PDB file of C-alpha atoms in Angstrom:
ATOM      1  CA  MET A1151     -21.653  31.824  18.378  1.00 91.00           C
ATOM      2  CA  ARG A1152     -24.604  33.890  16.841  1.00 94.00           C
ATOM      3  CA  ALA A1153     -24.629  37.333  18.282  1.00 95.00           C
ATOM      4  CA  VAL A1154     -27.894  39.199  18.464  1.00 94.00           C
ATOM      5  CA  PHE A1155     -27.628  42.996  19.103  1.00 95.00           C
ATOM      6  CA  THR A1156     -30.675  44.778  20.568  1.00 92.00           C
ATOM      7  CA  GLY A1157     -32.061  47.636  22.654  1.00 89.00           C
ATOM      8  CA  ILE A1158     -33.645  47.291  25.997  1.00 85.00           C
ATOM      9  CA  PRO A1159     -37.304  47.553  24.669  1.00 82.00           C
ATOM     10  CA  ASP A1160     -36.770  44.703  22.280  1.00 86.00           C
ATOM     11  CA  ALA A1161     -34.682  42.569  24.491  1.00 87.00           C
ATOM     12  CA  PRO A1162     -36.156  38.882  25.083  1.00 83.00           C
ATOM     13  CA  ALA A1163     -37.320  38.509  28.634  1.00 75.00           C
ATOM     14  CA  ALA A1164     -35.119  35.403  29.418  1.00 82.00           C
ATOM     15  CA  PRO A1165     -32.459  34.575  26.908  1.00 89.00           C
ATOM     16  CA  ASP A1166     -30.043  31.807  27.577  1.00 93.00           C
ATOM     17  CA  VAL A1167     -27.092  34.120  27.689  1.00 94.00           C
ATOM     18  CA  ALA A1168     -27.198  37.984  27.749  1.00 94.00           C
ATOM     19  CA  VAL A1169     -24.475  40.683  27.756  1.00 96.00           C
ATOM     20  CA  VAL A1170     -25.539  44.211  28.833  1.00 95.00           C
ATOM     21  CA  ASP A1171     -23.278  47.014  27.801  1.00 90.00           C
ATOM     22  CA  VAL A1172     -22.924  50.229  29.535  1.00 89.00           C
ATOM     23  CA  MET A1173     -19.868  52.508  29.058  1.00 91.00           C
ATOM     24  CA  ARG A1174     -19.737  54.597  32.233  1.00 92.00           C
ATOM     25  CA  ALA A1175     -21.701  52.654  34.769  1.00 93.00           C
ATOM     26  CA  PHE A1176     -20.055  49.224  34.127  1.00 96.00           C
ATOM     27  CA  THR A1177     -16.676  50.828  33.860  1.00 97.00           C
ATOM     28  CA  VAL A1178     -17.300  52.216  37.389  1.00 97.00           C
ATOM     29  CA  ALA A1179     -18.582  48.696  38.590  1.00 97.00           C
ATOM     30  CA  ALA A1180     -15.561  46.870  36.965  1.00 97.00           C
ATOM     31  CA  ALA A1181     -13.024  49.323  38.484  1.00 97.00           C
ATOM     32  CA  ALA A1182     -14.821  49.211  41.968  1.00 98.00           C
ATOM     33  CA  LEU A1183     -14.597  45.335  42.023  1.00 97.00           C
ATOM     34  CA  ARG A1184     -11.024  45.507  40.893  1.00 97.00           C
ATOM     35  CA  ARG A1185     -10.307  47.797  43.750  1.00 97.00           C
ATOM     36  CA  GLY A1186     -11.930  45.470  46.204  1.00 96.00           C
ATOM     37  CA  ALA A1187     -15.501  45.936  46.460  1.00 97.00           C
ATOM     38  CA  GLU A1188     -17.282  42.845  47.559  1.00 96.00           C
ATOM     39  CA  ARG A1189     -20.425  43.251  45.172  1.00 96.00           C
ATOM     40  CA  ILE A1190     -22.638  45.726  43.281  1.00 97.00           C
ATOM     41  CA  VAL A1191     -26.308  45.780  44.150  1.00 96.00           C
ATOM     42  CA  PHE A1192     -28.590  47.295  41.490  1.00 95.00           C
ATOM     43  CA  ALA A1193     -31.473  49.604  42.451  1.00 95.00           C
ATOM     44  CA  GLU A1194     -33.819  50.773  39.633  1.00 91.00           C
ATOM     45  CA  THR A1195     -34.591  54.344  41.209  1.00 93.00           C
ATOM     46  CA  ARG A1196     -32.433  56.806  43.315  1.00 94.00           C
ATOM     47  CA  ARG A1197     -34.900  56.324  46.197  1.00 95.00           C
ATOM     48  CA  GLN A1198     -34.441  52.536  46.334  1.00 96.00           C
ATOM     49  CA  ALA A1199     -30.535  53.002  46.179  1.00 96.00           C
ATOM     50  CA  LEU A1200     -30.685  55.539  49.055  1.00 97.00           C
ATOM     51  CA  ALA A1201     -33.156  53.324  51.032  1.00 97.00           C
ATOM     52  CA  LEU A1202     -30.809  50.455  50.653  1.00 97.00           C
ATOM     53  CA  LYS A1203     -27.822  52.508  51.666  1.00 97.00           C
ATOM     54  CA  ALA A1204     -29.567  53.755  54.757  1.00 97.00           C
ATOM     55  CA  ARG A1205     -30.573  50.298  55.887  1.00 97.00           C
ATOM     56  CA  ASN A1206     -27.187  48.711  55.583  1.00 97.00           C
ATOM     57  CA  ALA A1207     -24.249  50.386  57.506  1.00 96.00           C
ATOM     58  CA  GLY A1208     -21.195  50.792  55.421  1.00 96.00           C
ATOM     59  CA  TRP A1209     -22.869  50.387  52.095  1.00 98.00           C
ATOM     60  CA  LEU A1210     -21.958  53.089  49.345  1.00 98.00           C
ATOM     61  CA  ALA A1211     -24.382  54.465  46.825  1.00 98.00           C
ATOM     62  CA  PHE A1212     -23.322  55.370  43.149  1.00 97.00           C
ATOM     63  CA  GLN A1213     -25.713  57.050  40.590  1.00 93.00           C
ATOM     64  CA  ASP A1214     -26.042  58.114  37.004  1.00 86.00           C
ATOM     65  CA  GLY A1215     -26.455  61.727  36.077  1.00 79.00           C
ATOM     66  CA  ALA A1216     -25.595  64.715  38.123  1.00 80.00           C
ATOM     67  CA  PRO A1217     -24.462  64.202  41.815  1.00 84.00           C
ATOM     68  CA  GLU A1218     -27.333  64.241  44.317  1.00 90.00           C
ATOM     69  CA  PRO A1219     -27.001  64.333  48.167  1.00 94.00           C
ATOM     70  CA  GLY A1220     -26.822  60.886  49.628  1.00 96.00           C
ATOM     71  CA  PHE A1221     -24.885  59.528  46.840  1.00 96.00           C
ATOM     72  CA  ASP A1222     -21.190  58.822  47.090  1.00 96.00           C
ATOM     73  CA  LEU A1223     -20.387  58.933  43.436  1.00 95.00           C
ATOM     74  CA  ALA A1224     -21.854  60.005  40.081  1.00 93.00           C
ATOM     75  CA  ASN A1225     -20.328  56.958  37.989  1.00 93.00           C
ATOM     76  CA  SER A1226     -17.096  58.910  37.356  1.00 95.00           C
ATOM     77  CA  PRO A1227     -14.038  56.188  37.034  1.00 96.00           C
ATOM     78  CA  ALA A1228     -11.684  58.980  37.839  1.00 96.00           C
ATOM     79  CA  ARG A1229     -13.234  60.087  40.968  1.00 95.00           C
ATOM     80  CA  LEU A1230     -13.761  56.547  42.149  1.00 96.00           C
ATOM     81  CA  ARG A1231     -10.076  56.595  42.715  1.00 95.00           C
ATOM     82  CA  SER A1232     -10.625  58.896  45.763  1.00 94.00           C
ATOM     83  CA  LEU A1233     -12.903  56.396  47.538  1.00 95.00           C
ATOM     84  CA  ASP A1234     -11.997  53.331  49.579  1.00 96.00           C
ATOM     85  CA  VAL A1235     -14.316  50.581  48.410  1.00 97.00           C
ATOM     86  CA  ARG A1236     -12.382  47.633  49.840  1.00 97.00           C
ATOM     87  CA  GLY A1237     -14.802  45.072  51.280  1.00 97.00           C
ATOM     88  CA  ARG A1238     -17.678  47.219  50.576  1.00 97.00           C
ATOM     89  CA  THR A1239     -20.998  46.702  49.031  1.00 98.00           C
ATOM     90  CA  ILE A1240     -21.944  49.244  46.499  1.00 98.00           C
ATOM     91  CA  VAL A1241     -25.659  50.178  45.544  1.00 97.00           C
ATOM     92  CA  GLN A1242     -25.625  51.342  41.870  1.00 96.00           C
ATOM     93  CA  LYS A1243     -28.722  53.155  40.637  1.00 93.00           C
ATOM     94  CA  THR A1244     -29.236  51.583  37.023  1.00 87.00           C
ATOM     95  CA  THR A1245     -32.029  50.043  35.116  1.00 81.00           C
ATOM     96  CA  ALA A1246     -29.570  48.388  32.761  1.00 81.00           C
ATOM     97  CA  GLY A1247     -30.041  44.713  32.461  1.00 73.00           C
ATOM     98  CA  THR A1248     -33.463  44.478  34.073  1.00 77.00           C
ATOM     99  CA  ALA A1249     -34.943  43.559  30.897  1.00 76.00           C
ATOM    100  CA  VAL A1250     -32.788  40.417  30.790  1.00 89.00           C
ATOM    101  CA  ALA A1251     -32.613  39.796  34.620  1.00 87.00           C
ATOM    102  CA  ASP A1252     -34.067  36.414  34.100  1.00 88.00           C
ATOM    103  CA  ALA A1253     -31.385  35.211  31.637  1.00 92.00           C
ATOM    104  CA  GLY A1254     -29.644  31.743  32.357  1.00 92.00           C
ATOM    105  CA  LEU A1255     -26.448  33.790  32.548  1.00 94.00           C
ATOM    106  CA  MET A1256     -26.216  37.519  32.430  1.00 95.00           C
ATOM    107  CA  LEU A1257     -23.026  39.343  32.110  1.00 96.00           C
ATOM    108  CA  CYS A1258     -22.517  43.017  32.467  1.00 96.00           C
ATOM    109  CA  ALA A1259     -19.823  44.601  30.388  1.00 97.00           C
ATOM    110  CA  SER A1260     -17.639  47.559  29.326  1.00 97.00           C
ATOM    111  CA  PHE A1261     -14.487  47.862  27.433  1.00 98.00           C
ATOM    112  CA  LEU A1262     -12.472  47.186  30.654  1.00 98.00           C
ATOM    113  CA  VAL A1263     -13.874  43.582  30.958  1.00 98.00           C
ATOM    114  CA  ALA A1264     -14.291  42.943  27.331  1.00 98.00           C
ATOM    115  CA  GLY A1265     -11.495  40.258  26.845  1.00 97.00           C
ATOM    116  CA  ALA A1266     -12.596  38.458  29.926  1.00 97.00           C
ATOM    117  CA  THR A1267     -16.333  38.581  29.152  1.00 97.00           C
ATOM    118  CA  ALA A1268     -15.480  37.038  25.794  1.00 97.00           C
ATOM    119  CA  GLU A1269     -13.396  34.381  27.378  1.00 95.00           C
ATOM    120  CA  VAL A1270     -16.356  33.371  29.743  1.00 95.00           C
ATOM    121  CA  LEU A1271     -18.783  33.301  26.700  1.00 95.00           C
ATOM    122  CA  ARG A1272     -16.162  31.155  24.758  1.00 94.00           C
ATOM    123  CA  ARG A1273     -15.847  28.667  27.570  1.00 92.00           C
ATOM    124  CA  ALA A1274     -19.525  28.509  28.076  1.00 90.00           C
ATOM    125  CA  GLY A1275     -19.989  27.488  24.481  1.00 91.00           C
ATOM    126  CA  ALA A1276     -23.272  29.371  24.150  1.00 85.00           C
ATOM    127  CA  PRO A1277     -24.732  28.790  20.565  1.00 91.00           C
ATOM    128  CA  ALA A1278     -26.266  32.354  20.697  1.00 94.00           C
ATOM    129  CA  VAL A1279     -25.839  35.488  23.009  1.00 96.00           C
ATOM    130  CA  THR A1280     -28.082  38.467  23.226  1.00 95.00           C
ATOM    131  CA  PHE A1281     -26.139  41.716  23.425  1.00 96.00           C
ATOM    132  CA  VAL A1282     -28.226  44.406  25.036  1.00 94.00           C
ATOM    133  CA  VAL A1283     -27.199  47.956  23.925  1.00 92.00           C
ATOM    134  CA  THR A1284     -28.415  50.060  26.631  1.00 87.00           C
ATOM    135  CA  GLY A1285     -28.013  53.644  25.411  1.00 81.00           C
ATOM    136  CA  GLY A1286     -29.865  55.468  22.531  1.00 75.00           C
ATOM    137  CA  ALA A1287     -32.659  52.788  22.379  1.00 72.00           C
ATOM    138  CA  GLY A1288     -29.939  50.307  21.237  1.00 74.00           C
ATOM    139  CA  ARG A1289     -28.175  52.675  18.825  1.00 83.00           C
ATOM    140  CA  ALA A1290     -25.617  54.257  21.081  1.00 91.00           C
ATOM    141  CA  GLU A1291     -22.276  53.912  19.239  1.00 95.00           C
ATOM    142  CA  GLU A1292     -20.073  53.522  22.330  1.00 95.00           C
ATOM    143  CA  ASP A1293     -22.231  50.497  23.771  1.00 95.00           C
ATOM    144  CA  LEU A1294     -22.670  48.894  20.445  1.00 96.00           C
ATOM    145  CA  ALA A1295     -18.919  49.293  19.587  1.00 97.00           C
ATOM    146  CA  CYS A1296     -18.127  47.453  22.882  1.00 97.00           C
ATOM    147  CA  ALA A1297     -20.637  44.688  22.299  1.00 97.00           C
ATOM    148  CA  GLU A1298     -19.316  44.059  18.671  1.00 97.00           C
ATOM    149  CA  TYR A1299     -15.745  43.930  20.078  1.00 98.00           C
ATOM    150  CA  ILE A1300     -16.805  41.197  22.647  1.00 98.00           C
ATOM    151  CA  ALA A1301     -18.519  39.241  19.836  1.00 97.00           C
ATOM    152  CA  ALA A1302     -15.602  39.575  17.573  1.00 98.00           C
ATOM    153  CA  ARG A1303     -13.115  38.470  20.514  1.00 97.00           C
ATOM    154  CA  VAL A1304     -15.345  35.245  21.028  1.00 96.00           C
ATOM    155  CA  ARG A1305     -14.826  34.258  17.438  1.00 95.00           C
ATOM    156  CA  ALA A1306     -11.197  35.485  17.152  1.00 97.00           C
ATOM    157  CA  PRO A1307      -9.492  36.112  20.436  1.00 96.00           C
ATOM    158  CA  ALA A1308      -6.529  38.217  18.752  1.00 97.00           C
ATOM    159  CA  THR A1309      -8.951  40.899  17.544  1.00 98.00           C
ATOM    160  CA  HIS A1310      -7.665  44.251  18.098  1.00 98.00           C
ATOM    161  CA  PRO A1311      -9.623  46.846  20.090  1.00 98.00           C
ATOM    162  CA  GLY A1312      -8.470  49.795  18.197  1.00 98.00           C
ATOM    163  CA  PRO A1313     -11.354  50.243  15.672  1.00 98.00           C
ATOM    164  CA  TYR A1314     -13.954  49.749  18.239  1.00 98.00           C
ATOM    165  CA  LEU A1315     -12.270  52.166  20.861  1.00 98.00           C
ATOM    166  CA  GLU A1316     -12.206  54.799  18.084  1.00 98.00           C
ATOM    167  CA  ARG A1317     -15.804  54.430  17.534  1.00 97.00           C
ATOM    168  CA  ALA A1318     -16.532  54.848  21.217  1.00 97.00           C
ATOM    169  CA  ARG A1319     -14.201  57.796  21.457  1.00 96.00           C
ATOM    170  CA  ARG A1320     -16.046  59.512  18.660  1.00 96.00           C
ATOM    171  CA  SER A1321     -19.510  58.713  20.005  1.00 96.00           C
ATOM    172  CA  ALA A1322     -22.204  61.313  21.047  1.00 94.00           C
ATOM    173  CA  ALA A1323     -22.024  60.072  24.585  1.00 93.00           C
ATOM    174  CA  ALA A1324     -18.054  60.782  24.617  1.00 94.00           C
ATOM    175  CA  ALA A1325     -18.742  64.235  23.278  1.00 94.00           C
ATOM    176  CA  GLU A1326     -21.367  64.852  25.878  1.00 92.00           C
ATOM    177  CA  LEU A1327     -19.056  63.862  28.576  1.00 91.00           C
ATOM    178  CA  ALA A1328     -16.295  66.010  27.270  1.00 91.00           C
ATOM    179  CA  GLU A1329     -18.708  69.032  27.053  1.00 93.00           C
ATOM    180  CA  ALA A1330     -19.738  68.437  30.675  1.00 90.00           C
ATOM    181  CA  VAL A1331     -16.051  68.488  31.687  1.00 90.00           C
ATOM    182  CA  ARG A1332     -15.586  71.744  29.697  1.00 91.00           C
ATOM    183  CA  ARG A1333     -18.568  73.341  31.546  1.00 90.00           C
ATOM    184  CA  GLY A1334     -17.084  72.343  34.931  1.00 86.00           C
ATOM    185  CA  TRP A1335     -20.083  70.111  35.858  1.00 86.00           C
ATOM    186  CA  THR A1336     -19.427  68.408  39.136  1.00 85.00           C
ATOM    187  CA  GLY A1337     -19.410  64.491  38.993  1.00 88.00           C
ATOM    188  CA  VAL A1338     -17.352  64.106  35.952  1.00 91.00           C
ATOM    189  CA  HIS A1339     -13.682  64.274  35.486  1.00 94.00           C
ATOM    190  CA  PRO A1340     -11.204  65.031  32.423  1.00 94.00           C
ATOM    191  CA  GLN A1341      -9.937  61.615  32.618  1.00 95.00           C
ATOM    192  CA  ASP A1342     -13.280  59.813  32.487  1.00 95.00           C
ATOM    193  CA  VAL A1343     -13.609  59.055  28.766  1.00 94.00           C
ATOM    194  CA  GLU A1344      -9.871  57.508  28.408  1.00 96.00           C
ATOM    195  CA  LEU A1345     -10.535  55.394  31.556  1.00 96.00           C
ATOM    196  CA  CYS A1346     -13.675  54.126  30.032  1.00 96.00           C
ATOM    197  CA  LEU A1347     -11.816  53.027  26.895  1.00 97.00           C
ATOM    198  CA  GLU A1348      -8.987  50.985  28.762  1.00 97.00           C
ATOM    199  CA  ALA A1349      -9.899  47.746  26.810  1.00 98.00           C
ATOM    200  CA  ASP A1350      -9.105  44.472  28.447  1.00 98.00           C
ATOM    201  CA  SER A1351      -7.555  46.020  31.485  1.00 97.00           C
ATOM    202  CA  VAL A1352      -9.564  44.032  34.122  1.00 97.00           C
ATOM    203  CA  PRO A1353      -9.042  40.323  34.364  1.00 96.00           C
ATOM    204  CA  PHE A1354     -12.324  39.148  35.288  1.00 97.00           C
ATOM    205  CA  ALA A1355     -16.019  39.268  33.891  1.00 97.00           C
ATOM    206  CA  MET A1356     -19.005  40.399  35.734  1.00 97.00           C
ATOM    207  CA  ALA A1357     -22.084  38.136  36.227  1.00 96.00           C
ATOM    208  CA  ALA A1358     -25.339  39.387  37.732  1.00 94.00           C
ATOM    209  CA  ALA A1359     -27.794  37.141  39.566  1.00 92.00           C
ATOM    210  CA  ARG A1360     -30.914  37.556  41.652  1.00 91.00           C
ATOM    211  CA  VAL A1361     -30.235  37.223  45.369  1.00 92.00           C
ATOM    212  CA  ASP A1362     -33.081  37.932  47.834  1.00 90.00           C
ATOM    213  CA  GLY A1363     -35.108  39.584  45.138  1.00 88.00           C
ATOM    214  CA  ARG A1364     -32.269  41.938  44.125  1.00 91.00           C
ATOM    215  CA  LEU A1365     -29.768  41.945  41.124  1.00 93.00           C
ATOM    216  CA  GLU A1366     -26.250  41.498  42.402  1.00 95.00           C
ATOM    217  CA  LEU A1367     -23.274  41.838  40.308  1.00 96.00           C
ATOM    218  CA  ARG A1368     -19.811  40.135  41.169  1.00 96.00           C
ATOM    219  CA  ALA A1369     -16.655  39.300  39.595  1.00 96.00           C
ATOM    220  CA  VAL A1370     -16.247  35.879  37.876  1.00 91.00           C
ATOM    221  CA  ASP A1371     -13.353  34.180  35.964  1.00 73.00           C
ATOM    222  CA  GLN A1372     -15.099  31.352  34.487  1.00 59.00           C
ATOM    223  CA  PRO A1373     -18.722  30.397  33.098  1.00 51.00           C
ATOM    224  CA  PRO A1374     -21.014  29.169  35.945  1.00 48.00           C
ATOM    225  CA  LEU A1375     -22.273  25.544  35.639  1.00 42.00           C
ATOM    226  CA  GLY A1376     -25.979  25.151  34.543  1.00 40.00           C
ATOM    227  CA  LEU A1377     -26.579  27.888  32.340  1.00 46.00           C
ATOM    228  CA  ASN A1378     -30.058  27.048  31.851  1.00 39.00           C
ATOM    229  CA  SER A1379     -31.143  26.853  35.454  1.00 38.00           C
ATOM    230  CA  ARG A1380     -32.720  29.799  36.950  1.00 39.00           C
ATOM    231  CA  ASP A1381     -32.939  29.189  40.693  1.00 39.00           C
ATOM    232  CA  ASP A1382     -32.655  31.870  43.325  1.00 38.00           C
ATOM    233  CA  GLN A1383     -29.033  31.810  43.502  1.00 37.00           C
ATOM    234  CA  GLY A1384     -29.228  32.543  39.541  1.00 37.00           C
ATOM    235  CA  ARG A1385     -26.392  30.273  38.447  1.00 34.00           C
TER     236      ARG A1385
END
């Protein structure tokens, strides 16, 4: 497998296979699906996210950044544990992945699902995979470390996560999160960084596909058939 690492601005519009890495948002998404959430629906703006929640009884809305009225969570994996998400649809405000939304297969990843994501890629047998490093214009160390770990696991399943986790732990994003905790900012939790670094703790990968014009994220445990078909169901 040939791995291509790129930022969002330089990502190809429709690669055959793409993996989008975001440390906090996709840690929360993986944890929510593991706790029984039915699906994650992506919204590009906060207004869109709140409108979707308002139109659909029982839906929850998650966001990045500081907490805002109307949202149920600010992408904190530790604070997620206080929410009952079983059977719920979650609207997550994120632009991650929109650049490669027309990929034949689009996987969303964090360290939690890294091993399962590598297994899906290995079974799919894709000759090339585009890894979209979302943070820092493609240079965010925590997202790049996760992407490189997944690529390494595809080639060598016994690859140890330790060196990659250490890079993420020392990243600017981790330091900023720790500083936000120290300052007592709401929406973050002292355990968030360590929960983001629980490598391979979730047994499924996460695949995104367009459904009724929106990107939806669900748990998958094997590669979908027909990677090159881009129908309305996405797979």
